[in-house]
Coordinates of N, CA and C in Angstrom, one line a residue:
Chain A
D1 N 13.2 -16.1 0.3 CA 11.9 -15.5 0.1 C 11.9 -14.6 -1.1
A2 N 11.1 -15.0 -2.1 CA 11.0 -14.3 -3.3 C 10.1 -13.1 -3.3
G3 N 9.4 -12.9 -2.2 CA 8.4 -11.8 -2.1 C 7.2 -12.1 -2.8
V4 N 6.3 -11.1 -3.0 CA 5.1 -11.3 -3.7 C 5.4 -11.1 -5.2
I5 N 5.0 -12.1 -6.0 CA 5.3 -12.1 -7.4 C 4.1 -11.9 -8.2
Q6 N 4.2 -10.8 -9.1 CA 3.1 -10.5 -10.0 C 3.6 -10.7 -11.4
S7 N 2.6 -11.1 -12.2 CA 2.8 -11.2 -13.7 C 1.6 -10.9 -14.5
P8 N 1.8 -10.3 -15.7 CA 3.0 -9.8 -16.2 C 3.4 -8.5 -15.6
R9 N 4.6 -8.0 -15.8 CA 5.0 -6.7 -15.3 C 4.4 -5.6 -16.1
H10 N 4.2 -5.8 -17.4 CA 3.5 -4.8 -18.3 C 2.5 -5.6 -19.2
E11 N 1.4 -4.9 -19.4 CA 0.4 -5.5 -20.3 C -0.2 -4.4 -21.1
V12 N -0.2 -4.6 -22.4 CA -0.9 -3.6 -23.3 C -1.9 -4.4 -24.1
T13 N -3.1 -3.9 -24.0 CA -4.2 -4.7 -24.7 C -5.2 -3.7 -25.3
E14 N -6.0 -4.2 -26.2 CA -7.0 -3.3 -26.9 C -8.3 -3.3 -26.1
M15 N -8.9 -2.2 -26.2 CA -10.2 -2.1 -25.6 C -11.2 -3.3 -26.0
G16 N -11.9 -3.8 -25.0 CA -12.8 -4.9 -25.2 C -12.2 -6.3 -25.0
Q17 N -10.9 -6.3 -24.9 CA -10.2 -7.6 -24.6 C -10.3 -8.0 -23.2
E18 N -10.1 -9.3 -22.9 CA -10.0 -9.7 -21.5 C -8.6 -9.7 -21.1
V19 N -8.4 -9.2 -19.8 CA -7.1 -9.1 -19.2 C -7.1 -9.9 -17.9
T20 N -6.0 -10.7 -17.7 CA -5.9 -11.4 -16.5 C -4.5 -11.1 -15.8
L21 N -4.6 -10.6 -14.6 CA -3.4 -10.3 -13.9 C -3.2 -11.4 -12.8
R22 N -1.9 -11.7 -12.5 CA -1.7 -12.9 -11.7 C -0.8 -12.5 -10.5
C23 N -1.0 -13.2 -9.4 CA -0.3 -12.9 -8.2 C 0.0 -14.1 -7.4
K24 N 1.3 -14.2 -6.9 CA 1.7 -15.3 -6.1 C 2.1 -14.7 -4.7
P25 N 1.3 -14.9 -3.7 CA 1.7 -14.3 -2.4 C 2.9 -15.0 -1.7
I26 N 3.3 -14.4 -0.7 CA 4.4 -15.1 0.1 C 3.8 -16.3 0.8
S27 N 4.6 -17.4 0.7 CA 4.1 -18.6 1.4 C 3.8 -18.4 2.8
G28 N 2.7 -18.9 3.3 CA 2.3 -18.8 4.7 C 1.6 -17.5 5.0
H29 N 1.4 -16.6 4.1 CA 0.6 -15.4 4.4 C -0.8 -15.8 4.3
D30 N -1.6 -15.2 5.2 CA -3.1 -15.5 5.3 C -3.9 -14.5 4.5
Y31 N -3.4 -13.3 4.2 CA -4.3 -12.3 3.6 C -3.6 -11.9 2.2
L32 N -4.5 -11.7 1.3 CA -4.1 -11.2 0.0 C -4.9 -10.0 -0.5
F33 N -4.3 -9.0 -1.0 CA -4.9 -7.8 -1.3 C -4.6 -7.4 -2.8
W34 N -5.6 -6.8 -3.4 CA -5.4 -6.2 -4.8 C -5.7 -4.7 -4.7
Y35 N -4.7 -3.9 -5.1 CA -4.8 -2.5 -5.2 C -4.6 -2.0 -6.6
R36 N -5.1 -0.8 -6.9 CA -5.0 -0.2 -8.2 C -4.4 1.2 -7.9
Q37 N -3.5 1.7 -8.7 CA -2.9 3.0 -8.6 C -3.0 3.8 -9.9
T38 N -3.6 5.0 -9.8 CA -3.6 5.9 -10.9 C -3.2 7.3 -10.4
M39 N -2.8 8.1 -11.3 CA -2.4 9.5 -10.9 C -3.6 10.2 -10.3
M40 N -4.8 10.0 -10.9 CA -6.0 10.8 -10.4 C -6.5 10.3 -9.1
R41 N -6.5 9.0 -8.8 CA -7.1 8.4 -7.6 C -6.2 7.9 -6.6
G42 N -4.9 7.8 -7.0 CA -3.9 7.3 -6.0 C -4.1 5.8 -5.9
L43 N -3.7 5.3 -4.7 CA -3.8 3.8 -4.4 C -5.2 3.5 -3.8
E44 N -5.9 2.6 -4.5 CA -7.2 2.2 -4.1 C -7.2 0.7 -3.8
L45 N -7.8 0.3 -2.7 CA -8.0 -1.1 -2.4 C -9.2 -1.6 -3.2
L46 N -9.0 -2.7 -3.9 CA -10.1 -3.3 -4.7 C -10.8 -4.4 -4.0
I47 N -10.0 -5.4 -3.5 CA -10.6 -6.5 -2.8 C -9.5 -7.2 -2.0
Y48 N -9.9 -7.9 -0.9 CA -9.0 -8.7 -0.2 C -9.5 -10.0 0.2
F49 N -8.6 -11.0 0.4 CA -9.0 -12.4 0.7 C -8.3 -12.7 2.0
N50 N -9.0 -13.6 2.8 CA -8.5 -14.2 4.0 C -8.6 -15.7 3.8
N51 N -7.5 -16.4 3.9 CA -7.5 -17.9 3.7 C -8.2 -18.2 2.4
N52 N -8.0 -17.5 1.3 CA -8.5 -17.8 0.0 C -9.9 -17.4 -0.2
V53 N -10.6 -16.9 0.8 CA -12.0 -16.5 0.8 C -12.1 -15.0 0.6
P54 N -12.8 -14.5 -0.4 CA -13.0 -13.0 -0.6 C -13.8 -12.5 0.6
I55 N -13.2 -11.4 1.3 CA -13.8 -10.9 2.4 C -14.5 -9.5 2.1
D56 N -13.9 -8.7 1.4 CA -14.4 -7.4 1.1 C -14.1 -7.0 -0.4
D57 N -15.1 -6.9 -1.2 CA -14.8 -6.5 -2.6 C -15.5 -5.2 -2.9
S58 N -15.7 -4.4 -1.9 CA -16.5 -3.1 -2.1 C -15.7 -2.1 -2.9
G59 N -14.4 -2.4 -3.1 CA -13.6 -1.5 -3.9 C -13.5 -1.8 -5.4
M60 N -14.1 -3.0 -5.7 CA -14.1 -3.4 -7.1 C -15.0 -2.4 -7.9
P61 N -14.5 -1.8 -8.9 CA -15.2 -0.7 -9.6 C -16.5 -1.1 -10.2
E62 N -16.6 -2.3 -10.8 CA -17.8 -2.6 -11.5 C -17.7 -4.1 -11.9
D63 N -18.8 -4.6 -12.5 CA -18.9 -6.0 -12.7 C -17.9 -6.5 -13.7
R64 N -17.2 -5.6 -14.4 CA -16.2 -6.1 -15.4 C -15.0 -6.6 -14.7
F65 N -14.9 -6.3 -13.4 CA -13.7 -6.8 -12.6 C -14.2 -8.0 -11.8
S66 N -13.3 -9.0 -11.7 CA -13.5 -10.1 -10.9 C -12.1 -10.6 -10.4
A67 N -12.1 -11.2 -9.2 CA -10.9 -11.7 -8.6 C -11.2 -13.1 -8.0
K68 N -10.2 -13.9 -8.1 CA -10.3 -15.3 -7.5 C -9.0 -15.7 -6.8
M69 N -9.2 -16.6 -5.9 CA -8.0 -17.1 -5.2 C -8.2 -18.6 -5.0
P70 N -7.9 -19.4 -6.0 CA -8.3 -20.8 -6.0 C -7.5 -21.6 -5.0
N71 N -6.3 -21.1 -4.6 CA -5.5 -21.8 -3.5 C -4.6 -20.7 -2.9
A72 N -3.9 -21.1 -1.9 CA -3.2 -20.2 -1.0 C -2.0 -19.6 -1.7
S73 N -1.6 -20.1 -2.9 CA -0.4 -19.6 -3.6 C -0.7 -18.9 -4.9
F74 N -2.0 -18.6 -5.2 CA -2.3 -18.0 -6.5 C -3.6 -17.2 -6.4
S75 N -3.5 -16.0 -7.1 CA -4.7 -15.2 -7.2 C -4.7 -14.6 -8.6
T76 N -5.9 -14.3 -9.1 CA -6.0 -13.6 -10.4 C -7.0 -12.4 -10.2
L77 N -6.7 -11.4 -11.0 CA -7.7 -10.3 -11.2 C -8.0 -10.2 -12.6
K78 N -9.2 -10.3 -13.0 CA -9.6 -10.3 -14.4 C -10.5 -9.1 -14.7
I79 N -10.2 -8.6 -15.9 CA -11.1 -7.5 -16.4 C -11.6 -7.9 -17.7
Q80 N -12.9 -7.9 -17.8 CA -13.6 -8.3 -19.1 C -14.9 -7.6 -19.2
P81 N -15.1 -6.8 -20.2 CA -14.1 -6.4 -21.2 C -13.3 -5.2 -20.7
S82 N -12.1 -5.0 -21.1 CA -11.2 -3.9 -20.6 C -11.6 -2.6 -21.3
E83 N -11.4 -1.5 -20.6 CA -11.6 -0.2 -21.2 C -10.4 0.7 -20.9
P84 N -10.2 1.7 -21.7 CA -9.0 2.6 -21.5 C -8.9 3.2 -20.1
R85 N -10.1 3.4 -19.4 CA -10.0 4.0 -18.1 C -9.5 2.9 -17.1
D86 N -9.3 1.7 -17.5 CA -8.8 0.7 -16.6 C -7.2 0.8 -16.5
S87 N -6.7 1.6 -17.4 CA -5.2 1.7 -17.4 C -4.7 2.2 -16.1
A88 N -3.8 1.5 -15.5 CA -3.3 1.8 -14.1 C -2.2 0.8 -13.8
V89 N -1.6 1.0 -12.6 CA -0.7 0.0 -12.1 C -1.5 -0.8 -11.0
Y90 N -1.5 -2.1 -11.2 CA -2.2 -3.0 -10.3 C -1.2 -3.7 -9.4
F91 N -1.4 -3.5 -8.0 CA -0.5 -4.1 -7.1 C -1.3 -5.3 -6.3
C92 N -0.5 -6.3 -6.0 CA -0.9 -7.4 -5.2 C -0.1 -7.3 -3.9
A93 N -0.7 -7.6 -2.8 CA 0.1 -7.5 -1.5 C -0.4 -8.7 -0.6
S94 N 0.4 -9.1 0.3 CA 0.0 -10.1 1.2 C 0.5 -9.8 2.6
R95 N -0.1 -10.4 3.6 CA 0.4 -10.3 4.9 C 0.0 -11.5 5.7
K96 N 0.8 -11.7 6.8 CA 0.6 -12.9 7.7 C -0.2 -12.4 8.9
R97 N -1.1 -13.3 9.3 CA -1.8 -13.0 10.6 C -0.9 -12.6 11.7
Q98 N -1.2 -11.6 12.5 CA -0.4 -11.1 13.6 C 0.8 -10.4 13.2
V99 N 1.1 -10.2 11.9 CA 2.1 -9.4 11.4 C 1.5 -8.3 10.6
Y100 N 1.7 -7.0 11.0 CA 0.8 -6.0 10.6 C 1.2 -5.3 9.3
G101 N 2.5 -5.4 8.9 CA 2.9 -4.8 7.7 C 2.6 -5.7 6.5
Y102 N 2.2 -5.0 5.4 CA 1.9 -5.7 4.1 C 3.2 -5.8 3.4
T103 N 3.3 -6.8 2.5 CA 4.4 -6.9 1.5 C 3.7 -6.8 0.1
F104 N 4.2 -5.8 -0.6 CA 3.6 -5.6 -1.9 C 4.5 -6.2 -3.0
G105 N 3.8 -6.5 -4.1 CA 4.6 -6.9 -5.3 C 5.0 -5.7 -6.1
S106 N 5.7 -6.0 -7.2 CA 6.2 -4.9 -8.0 C 5.2 -4.3 -8.9
G107 N 4.0 -4.9 -9.0 CA 2.9 -4.3 -9.8 C 2.9 -4.8 -11.2
T108 N 1.7 -4.6 -11.8 CA 1.5 -4.8 -13.2 C 1.0 -3.5 -13.8
R109 N 1.7 -3.0 -14.8 CA 1.3 -1.8 -15.5 C 0.4 -2.2 -16.6
L110 N -0.8 -1.8 -16.5 CA -1.8 -2.2 -17.6 C -2.1 -0.9 -18.4
T111 N -2.0 -1.1 -19.7 CA -2.4 0.0 -20.7 C -3.5 -0.6 -21.6
V112 N -4.6 0.0 -21.6 CA -5.7 -0.4 -22.5 C -5.8 0.7 -23.6
V113 N -5.7 0.3 -24.8 CA -5.7 1.3 -25.9 C -7.0 1.1 -26.8
Chain B
D1 N -12.0 6.0 9.9 CA -10.6 6.2 10.2 C -10.4 7.8 10.2
A2 N -9.4 8.2 10.9 CA -9.0 9.6 11.0 C -8.4 10.1 9.7
K3 N -8.6 11.4 9.4 CA -8.0 12.0 8.2 C -6.6 12.4 8.6
T4 N -5.7 12.5 7.6 CA -4.4 12.9 7.9 C -4.0 14.1 6.9
T5 N -3.1 14.9 7.4 CA -2.5 16.0 6.6 C -1.0 15.8 6.6
Q6 N -0.5 15.8 5.4 CA 1.0 15.7 5.2 C 1.4 16.7 4.2
P7 N 2.6 17.3 4.4 CA 3.1 18.3 3.4 C 3.3 17.5 2.0
P8 N 2.9 18.1 0.9 CA 3.0 17.4 -0.4 C 4.5 17.1 -0.7
S9 N 5.4 17.9 -0.3 CA 6.8 17.6 -0.7 C 7.8 18.1 0.3
M10 N 8.9 17.5 0.4 CA 10.0 17.9 1.3 C 11.3 17.6 0.6
D11 N 12.4 18.4 1.0 CA 13.7 18.1 0.5 C 14.6 17.8 1.7
C12 N 15.6 17.0 1.5 CA 16.6 16.7 2.5 C 18.0 16.4 1.9
A13 N 19.0 16.9 2.6 CA 20.3 16.6 2.1 C 20.8 15.2 2.5
E14 N 21.5 14.6 1.6 CA 22.0 13.3 1.9 C 22.8 13.3 3.2
G15 N 22.6 12.3 4.1 CA 23.4 12.2 5.3 C 22.7 12.9 6.5
R16 N 21.8 13.8 6.2 CA 21.1 14.5 7.2 C 19.8 13.7 7.6
A17 N 19.2 14.1 8.8 CA 18.0 13.5 9.2 C 16.8 14.1 8.4
A18 N 15.9 13.2 8.0 CA 14.7 13.6 7.3 C 13.6 13.4 8.4
N19 N 12.9 14.5 8.6 CA 11.8 14.5 9.6 C 10.5 14.8 8.8
L20 N 9.6 13.7 8.7 CA 8.4 13.9 8.0 C 7.2 13.9 8.9
P21 N 6.5 15.1 8.9 CA 5.4 15.2 9.8 C 4.1 14.7 9.3
C22 N 3.2 14.4 10.2 CA 1.8 14.0 9.8 C 0.9 14.5 10.9
N23 N -0.2 15.2 10.5 CA -1.2 15.6 11.4 C -2.4 14.7 11.3
H24 N -2.8 14.1 12.5 CA -4.0 13.3 12.5 C -4.8 13.6 13.7
S25 N -5.3 14.9 13.7 CA -5.9 15.4 14.9 C -7.2 14.7 15.3
T26 N -7.8 14.0 14.4 CA -9.1 13.3 14.7 C -8.9 11.8 15.0
I27 N -7.7 11.4 15.2 CA -7.4 10.0 15.5 C -8.1 9.6 16.8
S28 N -8.6 8.4 16.7 CA -9.3 7.9 17.9 C -8.3 7.0 18.7
G29 N -8.8 6.6 19.9 CA -7.9 6.0 20.9 C -7.4 4.6 20.4
N30 N -8.2 4.0 19.5 CA -7.8 2.6 19.1 C -7.1 2.6 17.7
E31 N -6.8 3.8 17.2 CA -6.1 3.8 15.9 C -4.6 3.9 16.0
Y32 N -4.0 3.0 15.3 CA -2.5 3.0 15.2 C -2.1 4.0 14.1
V33 N -0.9 4.4 14.1 CA -0.3 5.2 13.0 C 0.7 4.4 12.3
Y34 N 0.4 4.1 11.0 CA 1.3 3.3 10.1 C 2.0 4.3 9.2
W35 N 3.2 3.9 8.8 CA 4.0 4.6 7.8 C 4.4 3.6 6.7
Y36 N 4.1 4.0 5.5 CA 4.6 3.2 4.3 C 5.4 4.2 3.4
R37 N 6.2 3.7 2.5 CA 6.8 4.5 1.5 C 6.7 3.8 0.2
Q38 N 6.8 4.6 -0.9 CA 6.7 4.0 -2.2 C 7.8 4.7 -3.1
I39 N 8.8 3.9 -3.3 CA 9.9 4.3 -4.2 C 9.3 4.2 -5.7
H40 N 9.8 5.1 -6.5 CA 9.3 5.2 -7.9 C 9.2 3.8 -8.6
S41 N 8.1 3.5 -9.1 CA 7.9 2.3 -9.9 C 7.9 1.0 -9.1
Q42 N 7.8 1.1 -7.8 CA 7.8 -0.1 -6.9 C 6.5 -0.1 -6.1
G43 N 6.2 -1.2 -5.5 CA 5.0 -1.3 -4.6 C 5.4 -0.6 -3.3
P44 N 4.4 -0.2 -2.5 CA 4.6 0.4 -1.2 C 5.3 -0.5 -0.3
Q45 N 6.1 0.0 0.6 CA 6.9 -0.7 1.5 C 6.6 -0.3 3.0
Y46 N 6.3 -1.3 3.8 CA 6.0 -1.0 5.2 C 7.2 -0.5 5.9
I47 N 7.1 0.6 6.7 CA 8.2 1.1 7.5 C 8.1 0.9 8.9
I48 N 7.0 1.3 9.6 CA 6.9 1.3 11.0 C 5.5 1.6 11.4
H49 N 5.1 1.3 12.6 CA 3.8 1.7 13.1 C 3.9 1.9 14.6
G50 N 2.9 2.6 15.2 CA 2.9 2.8 16.6 C 1.5 3.2 17.1
L51 N 1.3 3.1 18.4 CA 0.0 3.5 19.0 C 0.2 4.8 19.8
K52 N 1.0 4.8 20.8 CA 1.2 6.0 21.6 C 2.7 6.2 22.0
N53 N 3.4 5.1 22.1 CA 4.8 5.2 22.4 C 5.7 5.4 21.2
N54 N 6.8 6.0 21.4 CA 7.7 6.1 20.3 C 8.3 4.8 19.9
E55 N 8.5 4.6 18.6 CA 9.0 3.3 18.1 C 10.2 3.5 17.3
T56 N 11.1 2.5 17.3 CA 12.3 2.6 16.4 C 12.5 1.2 15.8
N57 N 12.9 1.1 14.6 CA 13.4 -0.1 14.0 C 14.6 0.2 13.1
E58 N 15.0 -0.8 12.3 CA 16.2 -0.6 11.5 C 16.0 0.4 10.4
M59 N 14.8 0.8 10.1 CA 14.5 1.7 9.0 C 14.4 3.1 9.5
A60 N 13.6 3.3 10.6 CA 13.2 4.6 11.0 C 12.8 4.7 12.4
S61 N 12.6 5.9 12.9 CA 12.0 6.1 14.2 C 10.6 6.8 14.0
L62 N 9.7 6.6 14.9 CA 8.4 7.2 14.9 C 8.2 7.9 16.2
I63 N 7.9 9.2 16.1 CA 7.6 10.0 17.3 C 6.2 10.4 17.3
I64 N 5.4 10.0 18.3 CA 4.0 10.3 18.4 C 3.8 11.3 19.6
T65 N 3.1 12.4 19.3 CA 2.9 13.4 20.4 C 2.1 12.8 21.5
E66 N 2.2 13.4 22.7 CA 1.4 12.8 23.8 C -0.1 12.8 23.6
D67 N -0.6 13.9 22.9 CA -2.0 13.9 22.6 C -2.4 13.1 21.4
R68 N -1.4 12.5 20.8 CA -1.6 11.6 19.6 C -2.1 12.3 18.4
K69 N -2.1 13.7 18.4 CA -2.7 14.4 17.2 C -1.7 14.5 16.1
S70 N -0.5 14.2 16.3 CA 0.5 14.3 15.2 C 1.6 13.3 15.5
S71 N 2.3 13.1 14.4 CA 3.5 12.2 14.5 C 4.6 12.6 13.5
T72 N 5.8 12.1 13.8 CA 6.9 12.5 12.9 C 7.7 11.2 12.6
L73 N 7.9 10.9 11.4 CA 8.7 9.8 10.9 C 10.1 10.4 10.7
I74 N 11.1 9.7 11.4 CA 12.5 10.2 11.3 C 13.4 9.2 10.6
L75 N 14.0 9.6 9.5 CA 15.0 8.8 8.8 C 16.3 9.4 9.3
P76 N 17.1 8.8 10.2 CA 18.2 9.5 10.8 C 19.3 9.9 9.9
H77 N 19.6 9.2 8.9 CA 20.7 9.5 8.0 C 20.2 9.2 6.5
A78 N 19.5 10.2 6.0 CA 18.9 9.9 4.7 C 19.9 9.7 3.6
T79 N 19.6 8.7 2.7 CA 20.4 8.5 1.5 C 19.5 8.7 0.3
L80 N 20.2 8.7 -0.9 CA 19.5 8.9 -2.1 C 18.4 7.9 -2.3
R81 N 18.6 6.7 -1.8 CA 17.6 5.6 -2.0 C 16.4 5.8 -1.1
D82 N 16.4 6.8 -0.2 CA 15.2 7.1 0.6 C 14.3 8.1 -0.2
T83 N 14.6 8.5 -1.4 CA 13.8 9.3 -2.2 C 12.5 8.5 -2.5
A84 N 11.4 9.0 -2.1 CA 10.1 8.2 -2.2 C 8.9 9.1 -1.8
V85 N 7.7 8.5 -2.0 CA 6.5 9.1 -1.4 C 6.3 8.4 -0.1
Y86 N 6.1 9.1 1.0 CA 5.8 8.6 2.3 C 4.4 8.8 2.7
Y87 N 3.8 7.7 3.2 CA 2.4 7.7 3.5 C 2.2 7.5 5.0
C88 N 1.4 8.4 5.7 CA 1.0 8.2 7.1 C -0.4 7.7 7.1
I89 N -0.7 6.6 7.7 CA -2.0 6.0 7.6 C -2.5 5.6 9.0
P90 N -3.6 6.2 9.5 CA -4.2 5.7 10.7 C -5.0 4.4 10.4
V91 N -4.9 3.5 11.3 CA -5.5 2.2 11.1 C -6.1 1.8 12.5
S92 N -7.4 1.5 12.4 CA -8.1 1.1 13.7 C -7.7 -0.3 14.1
Y93 N -7.8 -0.6 15.3 CA -7.5 -2.0 15.8 C -8.5 -2.9 15.1
G94 N -8.0 -3.9 14.5 CA -8.8 -4.8 13.8 C -9.1 -4.4 12.3
G95 N -8.6 -3.2 12.0 CA -8.9 -2.7 10.6 C -7.6 -2.8 9.8
Y96 N -6.8 -3.7 10.1 CA -5.5 -3.8 9.4 C -5.7 -4.1 7.9
N97 N -6.8 -4.6 7.5 CA -7.0 -5.0 6.2 C -7.7 -3.9 5.3
K98 N -7.7 -2.7 5.8 CA -8.4 -1.6 5.1 C -7.4 -0.4 5.1
L99 N -6.2 -0.6 4.6 CA -5.3 0.5 4.5 C -5.7 1.5 3.4
I100 N -5.9 2.7 3.8 CA -6.4 3.8 2.9 C -5.2 4.7 2.8
F101 N -4.7 4.7 1.5 CA -3.5 5.6 1.2 C -4.0 7.0 0.8
G102 N -3.4 8.0 1.4 CA -3.7 9.4 1.0 C -2.7 9.8 -0.1
A103 N -2.4 11.1 -0.2 CA -1.5 11.6 -1.2 C 0.0 11.5 -0.8
G104 N 0.2 11.5 0.6 CA 1.6 11.3 1.1 C 2.4 12.5 0.9
T105 N 3.7 12.4 1.3 CA 4.7 13.4 1.1 C 5.8 12.9 0.2
R106 N 6.1 13.6 -0.8 CA 7.2 13.3 -1.7 C 8.5 13.8 -1.2
L107 N 9.3 12.9 -0.7 CA 10.6 13.3 -0.1 C 11.7 13.2 -1.2
A108 N 12.4 14.2 -1.4 CA 13.6 14.2 -2.4 C 14.9 14.4 -1.6
V109 N 15.7 13.4 -1.6 CA 17.0 13.4 -1.0 C 18.0 13.8 -2.0
H110 N 18.8 14.9 -1.8 CA 19.7 15.3 -2.8 C 21.2 15.3 -2.3
P111 N 22.1 15.2 -3.2 CA 23.5 15.1 -2.7 C 24.0 16.3 -2.0

């Protein structure tokens, strides 16, 4: 079991550019979550999916953010256009129905300059 | 969900028990208490959870007071690798998909 895999580990981009973060959940897990962590705001839930369907996106900061899960083994979080205030560590997590603990990935550290 | 209060930081000597408290005086009857930790530069890691009975697993023990207003996470023999931020999170039944992380307790284990 390779765990939740996120790519890239680090991303540096210029303001205004499109950024795509990727996540591969653990096989067989039913739920997928995207979190963002900053010093000021801590860990924030952005969106979560159940069986590839977005269930709650109330944490998505604004229309510049979008997330998709085209199949059970892949999800993306896209920021277009990116801004310096989007700089943060973005975590993906997954869990299996009836198993209450989440498994988090190692995160993507995004820096927008 | 109930609000929690945790000390911002704690120290512990290697090999000793680390007892991390959490106050959740407004917890409701259907809210579990979950504990996660986050080691530097890593994603949070699930540790343990409980409702009203004490729980133990290979990582830690969880002691919940009878009135459920507070709990203590116990790492029986802390190691340097247990240095992390520990989060106490109340979660309502059926609300497992809305984990809300607070500031947590930064535990430093020293030799």
